[in-house]
Tab-separated table of N, CA and C in Angstrom:
chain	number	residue	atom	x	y	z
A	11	UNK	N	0.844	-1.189	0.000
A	11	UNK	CA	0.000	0.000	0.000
A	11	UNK	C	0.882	1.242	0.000
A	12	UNK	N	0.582	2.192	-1.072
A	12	UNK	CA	1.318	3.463	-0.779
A	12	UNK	C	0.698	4.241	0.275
A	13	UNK	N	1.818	5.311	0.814
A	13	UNK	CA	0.918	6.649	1.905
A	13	UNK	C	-0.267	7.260	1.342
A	14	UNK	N	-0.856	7.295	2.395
A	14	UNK	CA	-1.917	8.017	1.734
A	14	UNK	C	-2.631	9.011	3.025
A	15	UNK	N	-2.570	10.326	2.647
A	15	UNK	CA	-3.342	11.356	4.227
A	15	UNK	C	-5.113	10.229	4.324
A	16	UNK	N	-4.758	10.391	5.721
A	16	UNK	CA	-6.237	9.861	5.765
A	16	UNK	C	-6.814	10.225	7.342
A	17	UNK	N	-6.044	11.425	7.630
A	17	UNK	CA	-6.217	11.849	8.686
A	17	UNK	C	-5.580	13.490	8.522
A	18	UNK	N	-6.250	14.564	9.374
A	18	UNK	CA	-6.092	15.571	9.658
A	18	UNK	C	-6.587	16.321	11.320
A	19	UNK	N	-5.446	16.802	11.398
A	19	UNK	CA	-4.965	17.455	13.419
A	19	UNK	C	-5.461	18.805	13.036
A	20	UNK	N	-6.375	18.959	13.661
A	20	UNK	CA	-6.403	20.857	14.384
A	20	UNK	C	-6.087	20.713	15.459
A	21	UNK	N	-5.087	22.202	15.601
A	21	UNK	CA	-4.704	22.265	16.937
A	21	UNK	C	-5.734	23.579	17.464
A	22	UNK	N	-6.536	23.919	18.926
A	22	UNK	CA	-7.016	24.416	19.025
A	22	UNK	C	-6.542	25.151	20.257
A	23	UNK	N	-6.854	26.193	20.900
A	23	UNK	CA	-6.595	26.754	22.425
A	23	UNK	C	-7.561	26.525	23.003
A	24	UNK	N	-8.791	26.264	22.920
A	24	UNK	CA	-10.067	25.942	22.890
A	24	UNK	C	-10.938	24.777	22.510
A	25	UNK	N	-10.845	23.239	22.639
A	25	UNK	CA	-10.966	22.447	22.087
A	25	UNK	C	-12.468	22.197	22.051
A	26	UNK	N	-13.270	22.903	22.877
A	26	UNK	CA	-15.008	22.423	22.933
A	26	UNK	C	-15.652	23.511	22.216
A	27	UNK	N	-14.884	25.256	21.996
A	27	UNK	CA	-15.076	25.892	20.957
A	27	UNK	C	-15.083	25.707	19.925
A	28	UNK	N	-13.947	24.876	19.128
A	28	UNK	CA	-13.965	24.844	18.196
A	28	UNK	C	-14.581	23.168	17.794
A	29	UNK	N	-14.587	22.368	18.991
A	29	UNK	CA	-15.622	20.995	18.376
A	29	UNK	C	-17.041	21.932	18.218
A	30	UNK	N	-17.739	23.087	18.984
A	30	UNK	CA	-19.002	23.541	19.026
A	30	UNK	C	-19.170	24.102	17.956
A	31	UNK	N	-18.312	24.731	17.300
A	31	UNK	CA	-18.183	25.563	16.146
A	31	UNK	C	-18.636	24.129	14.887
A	32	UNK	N	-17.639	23.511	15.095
A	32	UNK	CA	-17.822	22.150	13.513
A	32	UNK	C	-19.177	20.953	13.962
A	33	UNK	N	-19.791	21.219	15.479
A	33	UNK	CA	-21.349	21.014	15.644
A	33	UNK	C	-22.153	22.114	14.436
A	34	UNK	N	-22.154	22.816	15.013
A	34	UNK	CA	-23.085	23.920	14.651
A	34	UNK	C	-22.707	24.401	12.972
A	35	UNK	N	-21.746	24.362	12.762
A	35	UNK	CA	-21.623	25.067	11.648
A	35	UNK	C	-21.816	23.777	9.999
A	36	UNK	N	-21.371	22.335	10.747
A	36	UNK	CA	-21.001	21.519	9.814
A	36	UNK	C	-21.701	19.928	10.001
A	37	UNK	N	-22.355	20.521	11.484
A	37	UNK	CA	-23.215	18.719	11.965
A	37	UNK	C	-21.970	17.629	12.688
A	38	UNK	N	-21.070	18.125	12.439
A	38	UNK	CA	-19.672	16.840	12.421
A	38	UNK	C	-20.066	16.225	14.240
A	39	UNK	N	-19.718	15.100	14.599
A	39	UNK	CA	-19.895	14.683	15.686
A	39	UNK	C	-18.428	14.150	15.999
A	40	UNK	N	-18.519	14.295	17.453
A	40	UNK	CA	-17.047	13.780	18.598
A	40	UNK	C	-17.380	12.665	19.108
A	41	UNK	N	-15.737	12.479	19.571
A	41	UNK	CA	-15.773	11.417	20.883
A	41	UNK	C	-14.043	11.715	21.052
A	42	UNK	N	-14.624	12.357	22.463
A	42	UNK	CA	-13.335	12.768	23.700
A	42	UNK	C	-12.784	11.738	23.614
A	43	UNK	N	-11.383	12.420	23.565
A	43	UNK	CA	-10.276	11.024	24.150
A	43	UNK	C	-9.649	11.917	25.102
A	44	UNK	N	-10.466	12.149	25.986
A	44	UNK	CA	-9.325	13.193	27.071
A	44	UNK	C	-9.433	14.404	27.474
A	45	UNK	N	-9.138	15.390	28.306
A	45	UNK	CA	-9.532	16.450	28.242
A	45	UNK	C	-8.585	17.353	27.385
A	46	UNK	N	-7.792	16.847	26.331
A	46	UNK	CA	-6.776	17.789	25.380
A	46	UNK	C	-7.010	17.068	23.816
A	47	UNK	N	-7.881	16.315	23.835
A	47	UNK	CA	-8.419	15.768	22.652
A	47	UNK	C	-9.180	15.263	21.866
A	48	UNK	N	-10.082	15.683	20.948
A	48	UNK	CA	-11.492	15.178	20.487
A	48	UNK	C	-11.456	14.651	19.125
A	49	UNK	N	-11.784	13.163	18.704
A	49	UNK	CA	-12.200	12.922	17.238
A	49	UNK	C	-13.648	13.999	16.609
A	50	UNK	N	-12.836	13.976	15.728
A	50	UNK	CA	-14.263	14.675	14.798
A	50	UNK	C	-14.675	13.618	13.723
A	51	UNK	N	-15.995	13.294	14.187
A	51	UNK	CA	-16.495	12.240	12.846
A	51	UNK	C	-17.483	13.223	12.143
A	52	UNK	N	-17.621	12.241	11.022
A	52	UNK	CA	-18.625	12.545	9.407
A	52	UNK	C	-17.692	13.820	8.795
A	53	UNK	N	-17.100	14.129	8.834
A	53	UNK	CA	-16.194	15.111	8.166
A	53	UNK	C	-15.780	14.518	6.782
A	54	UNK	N	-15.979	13.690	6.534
A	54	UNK	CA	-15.775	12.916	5.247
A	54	UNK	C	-14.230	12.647	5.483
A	55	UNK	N	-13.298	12.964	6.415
A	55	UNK	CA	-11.580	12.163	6.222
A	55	UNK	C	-12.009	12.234	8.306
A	56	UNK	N	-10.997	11.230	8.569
A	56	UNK	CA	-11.054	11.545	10.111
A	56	UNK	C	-9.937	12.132	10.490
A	57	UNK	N	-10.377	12.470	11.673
A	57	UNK	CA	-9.047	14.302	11.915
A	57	UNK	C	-9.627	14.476	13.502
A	58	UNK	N	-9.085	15.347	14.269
A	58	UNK	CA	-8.843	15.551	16.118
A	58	UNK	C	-8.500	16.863	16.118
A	59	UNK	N	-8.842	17.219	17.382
A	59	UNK	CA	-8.894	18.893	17.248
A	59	UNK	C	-7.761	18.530	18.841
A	60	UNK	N	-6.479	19.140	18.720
A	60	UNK	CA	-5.994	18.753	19.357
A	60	UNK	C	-5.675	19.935	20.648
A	61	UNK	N	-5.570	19.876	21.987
A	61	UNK	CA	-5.589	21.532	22.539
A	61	UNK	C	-4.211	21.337	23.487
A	62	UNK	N	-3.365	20.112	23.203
A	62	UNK	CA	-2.320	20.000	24.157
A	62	UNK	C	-0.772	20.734	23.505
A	63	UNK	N	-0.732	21.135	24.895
A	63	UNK	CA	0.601	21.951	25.199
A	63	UNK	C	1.658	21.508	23.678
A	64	UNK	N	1.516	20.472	23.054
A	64	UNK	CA	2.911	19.728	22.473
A	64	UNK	C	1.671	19.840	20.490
A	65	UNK	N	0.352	20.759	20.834
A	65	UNK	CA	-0.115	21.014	19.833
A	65	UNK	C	0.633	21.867	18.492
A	66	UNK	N	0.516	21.445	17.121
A	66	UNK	CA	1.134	22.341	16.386
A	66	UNK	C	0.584	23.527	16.223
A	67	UNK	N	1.175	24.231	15.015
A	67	UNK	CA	0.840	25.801	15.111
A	67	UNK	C	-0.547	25.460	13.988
A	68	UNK	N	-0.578	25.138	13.293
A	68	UNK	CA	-1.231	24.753	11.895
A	68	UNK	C	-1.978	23.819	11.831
A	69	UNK	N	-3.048	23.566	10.839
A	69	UNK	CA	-3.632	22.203	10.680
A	69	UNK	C	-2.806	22.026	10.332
A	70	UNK	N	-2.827	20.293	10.618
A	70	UNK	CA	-2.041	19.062	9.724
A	70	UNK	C	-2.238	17.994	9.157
A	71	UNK	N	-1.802	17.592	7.920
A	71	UNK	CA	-1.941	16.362	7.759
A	71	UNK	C	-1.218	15.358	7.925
A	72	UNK	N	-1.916	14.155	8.333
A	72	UNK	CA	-1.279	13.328	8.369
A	72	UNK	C	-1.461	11.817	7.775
A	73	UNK	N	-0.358	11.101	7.293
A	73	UNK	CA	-0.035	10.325	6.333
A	73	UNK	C	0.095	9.175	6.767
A	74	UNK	N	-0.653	7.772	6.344
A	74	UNK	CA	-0.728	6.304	7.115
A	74	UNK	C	0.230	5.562	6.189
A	75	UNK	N	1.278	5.264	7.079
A	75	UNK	CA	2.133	3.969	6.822
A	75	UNK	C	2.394	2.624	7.093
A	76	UNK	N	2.464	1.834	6.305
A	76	UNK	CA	2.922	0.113	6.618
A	76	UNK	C	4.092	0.007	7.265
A	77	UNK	N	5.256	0.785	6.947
A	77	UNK	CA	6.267	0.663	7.560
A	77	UNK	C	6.536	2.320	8.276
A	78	UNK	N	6.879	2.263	9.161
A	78	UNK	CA	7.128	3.993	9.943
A	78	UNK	C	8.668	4.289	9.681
A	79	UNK	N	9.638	2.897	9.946
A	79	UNK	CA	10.679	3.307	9.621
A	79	UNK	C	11.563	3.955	8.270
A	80	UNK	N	10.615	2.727	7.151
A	80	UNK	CA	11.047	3.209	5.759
A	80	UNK	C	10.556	4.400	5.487
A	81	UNK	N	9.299	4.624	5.555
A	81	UNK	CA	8.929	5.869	4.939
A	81	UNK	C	9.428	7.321	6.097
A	82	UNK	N	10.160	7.038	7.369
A	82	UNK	CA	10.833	8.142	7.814
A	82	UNK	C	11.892	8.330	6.588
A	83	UNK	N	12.738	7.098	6.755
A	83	UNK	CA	14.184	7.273	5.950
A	83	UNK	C	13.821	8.026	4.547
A	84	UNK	N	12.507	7.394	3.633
A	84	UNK	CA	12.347	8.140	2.741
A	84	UNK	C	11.875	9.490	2.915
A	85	UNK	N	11.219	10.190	3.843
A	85	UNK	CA	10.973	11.292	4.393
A	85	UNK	C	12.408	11.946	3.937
A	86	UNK	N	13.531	11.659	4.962
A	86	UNK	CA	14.804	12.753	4.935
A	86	UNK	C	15.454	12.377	3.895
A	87	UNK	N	15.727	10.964	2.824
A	87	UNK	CA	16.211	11.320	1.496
A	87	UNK	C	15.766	12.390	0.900
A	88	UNK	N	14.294	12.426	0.923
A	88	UNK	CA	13.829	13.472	0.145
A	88	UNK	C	13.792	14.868	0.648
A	89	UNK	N	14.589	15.258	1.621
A	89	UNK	CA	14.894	16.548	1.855
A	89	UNK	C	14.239	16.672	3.381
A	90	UNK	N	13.345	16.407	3.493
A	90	UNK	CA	12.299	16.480	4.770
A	90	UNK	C	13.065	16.978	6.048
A	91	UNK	N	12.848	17.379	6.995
A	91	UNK	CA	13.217	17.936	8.698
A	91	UNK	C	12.739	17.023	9.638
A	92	UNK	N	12.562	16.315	10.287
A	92	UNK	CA	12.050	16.062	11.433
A	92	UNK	C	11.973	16.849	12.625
A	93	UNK	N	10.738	17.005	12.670
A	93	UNK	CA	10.556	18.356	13.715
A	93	UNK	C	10.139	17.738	14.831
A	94	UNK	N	9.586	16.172	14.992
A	94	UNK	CA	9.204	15.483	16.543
A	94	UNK	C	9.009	14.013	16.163
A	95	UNK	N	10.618	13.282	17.036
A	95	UNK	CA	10.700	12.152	16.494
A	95	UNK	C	9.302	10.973	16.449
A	96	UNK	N	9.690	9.966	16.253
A	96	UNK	CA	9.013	8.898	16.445
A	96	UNK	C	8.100	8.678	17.959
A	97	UNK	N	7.060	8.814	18.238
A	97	UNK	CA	6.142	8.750	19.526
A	97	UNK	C	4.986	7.740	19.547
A	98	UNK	N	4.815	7.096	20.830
A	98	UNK	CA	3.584	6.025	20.759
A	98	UNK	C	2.311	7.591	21.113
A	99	UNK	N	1.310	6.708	20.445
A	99	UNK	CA	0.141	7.387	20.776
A	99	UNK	C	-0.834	6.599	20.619
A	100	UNK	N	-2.460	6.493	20.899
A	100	UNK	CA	-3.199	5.938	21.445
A	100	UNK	C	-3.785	4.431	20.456
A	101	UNK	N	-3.137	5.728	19.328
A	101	UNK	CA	-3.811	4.699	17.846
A	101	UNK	C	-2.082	4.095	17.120
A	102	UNK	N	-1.526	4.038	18.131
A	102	UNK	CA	0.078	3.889	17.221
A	102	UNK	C	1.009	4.542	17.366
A	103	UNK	N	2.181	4.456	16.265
A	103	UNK	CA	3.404	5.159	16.529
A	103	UNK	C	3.331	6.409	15.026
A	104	UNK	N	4.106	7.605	15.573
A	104	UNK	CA	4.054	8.689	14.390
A	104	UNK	C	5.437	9.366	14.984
A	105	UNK	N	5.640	10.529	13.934
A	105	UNK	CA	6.275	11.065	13.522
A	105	UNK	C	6.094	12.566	12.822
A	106	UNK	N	6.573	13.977	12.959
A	106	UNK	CA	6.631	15.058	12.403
A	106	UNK	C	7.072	15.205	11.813
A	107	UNK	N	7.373	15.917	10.156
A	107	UNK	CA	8.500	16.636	9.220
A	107	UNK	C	7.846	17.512	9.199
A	108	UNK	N	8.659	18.252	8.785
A	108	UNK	CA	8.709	19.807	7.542
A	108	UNK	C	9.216	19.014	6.284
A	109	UNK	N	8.491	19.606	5.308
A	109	UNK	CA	8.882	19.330	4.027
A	109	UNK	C	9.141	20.955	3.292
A	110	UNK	N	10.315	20.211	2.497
A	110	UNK	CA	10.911	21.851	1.507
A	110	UNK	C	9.654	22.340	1.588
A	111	UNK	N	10.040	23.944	1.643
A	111	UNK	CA	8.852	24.922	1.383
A	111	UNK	C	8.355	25.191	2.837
A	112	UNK	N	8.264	24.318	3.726
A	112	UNK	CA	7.536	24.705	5.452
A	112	UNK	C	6.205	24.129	5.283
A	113	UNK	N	5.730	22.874	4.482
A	113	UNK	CA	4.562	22.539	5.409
A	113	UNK	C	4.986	21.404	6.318
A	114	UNK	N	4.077	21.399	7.514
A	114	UNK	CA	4.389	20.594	8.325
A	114	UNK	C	3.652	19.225	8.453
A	115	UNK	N	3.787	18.231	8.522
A	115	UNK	CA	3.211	16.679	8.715
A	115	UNK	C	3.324	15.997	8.922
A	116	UNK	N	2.360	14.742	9.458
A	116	UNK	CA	2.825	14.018	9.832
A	116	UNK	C	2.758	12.575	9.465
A	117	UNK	N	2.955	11.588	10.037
A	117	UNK	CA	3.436	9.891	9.277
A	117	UNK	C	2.934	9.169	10.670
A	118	UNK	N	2.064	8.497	10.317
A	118	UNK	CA	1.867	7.309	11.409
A	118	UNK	C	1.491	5.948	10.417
A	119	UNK	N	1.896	4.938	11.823
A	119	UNK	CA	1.730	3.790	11.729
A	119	UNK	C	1.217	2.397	12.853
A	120	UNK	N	0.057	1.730	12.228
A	120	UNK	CA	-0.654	1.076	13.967
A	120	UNK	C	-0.082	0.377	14.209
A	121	UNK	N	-0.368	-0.176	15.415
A	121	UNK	CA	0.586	-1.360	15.926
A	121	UNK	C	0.872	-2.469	15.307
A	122	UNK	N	-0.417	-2.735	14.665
A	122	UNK	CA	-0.843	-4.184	14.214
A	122	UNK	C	0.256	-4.501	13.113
C-alpha cells in the first residue's frame, strides 16, 4: 500500500469551541479522548482537534504507513526535517516533518 493522508490534526486553544463551532456550523460529531483531545467524525476524512501543550501551530496532515521506519528514511532522502521524532500514541506510533517549502506533517503507523 502506498501513503496516503487519511487523517487531519487541528490544533485548538479551545478544544469544545472549536468541536461547538464544527457542531453547529457543519453537523460533524465527537468522541473525547481526554480532556486535550477530540475525534471529529462525518467530516468525510477523520481528523482531532488537538488543545495539548505539544499542539502544532497549523492544521495538519497526516499520512498512514505500513512501515514507519522506511517511509521516515524516505521522508529525509527526500529533503524532509524532522521536527518530533518517532512517539507512541493511542492509535500507534508517528512522527513530524517539515517538508521543503515549510509545510508541516505528519506519518503514522498502527501497531498491528
Amino acid at each position: 500500500m502506498a501513503e496516503i493522508i487519511d487523517y487531519i490534526e487541528f490544533p485548538s486553544s479551545d478544544r469544545a469551541a472549536t468541536m461547538g463551532f464544527f457542531q453547529a456550523a457543519f453537523g460533524w460529531g465527537q468522541t473525547s479522548y481526554g480532556p486535550d483531545y477530540d475525534a471529529v467524525e462525518g467530516a468525510g476524512i477523520e481528523g482531532g482537534i488537538d488543545q495539548s501543550a505539544e499542539r502544532v501551530a497549523a492544521t495538519m496532515a497526516i499520512v498512514r504507513s505500513t512501515d514507519l521506519d522506511d517511509t521516515e528514511r524516505r521522508v529525509l532522502a527526500a529533503g524532509g526535517v524532522i521536527t518530533r521524532p518517532q512517539f507512541d500514541f493511542p492509535g500507534g506510533r508517528r512522527f513530524h516533518f517539515r517538508a521543503p517549502g515549510g509545510v508541516e506533517m505528519a506519518v503514522w503507523a498502527s501497531r498491528e
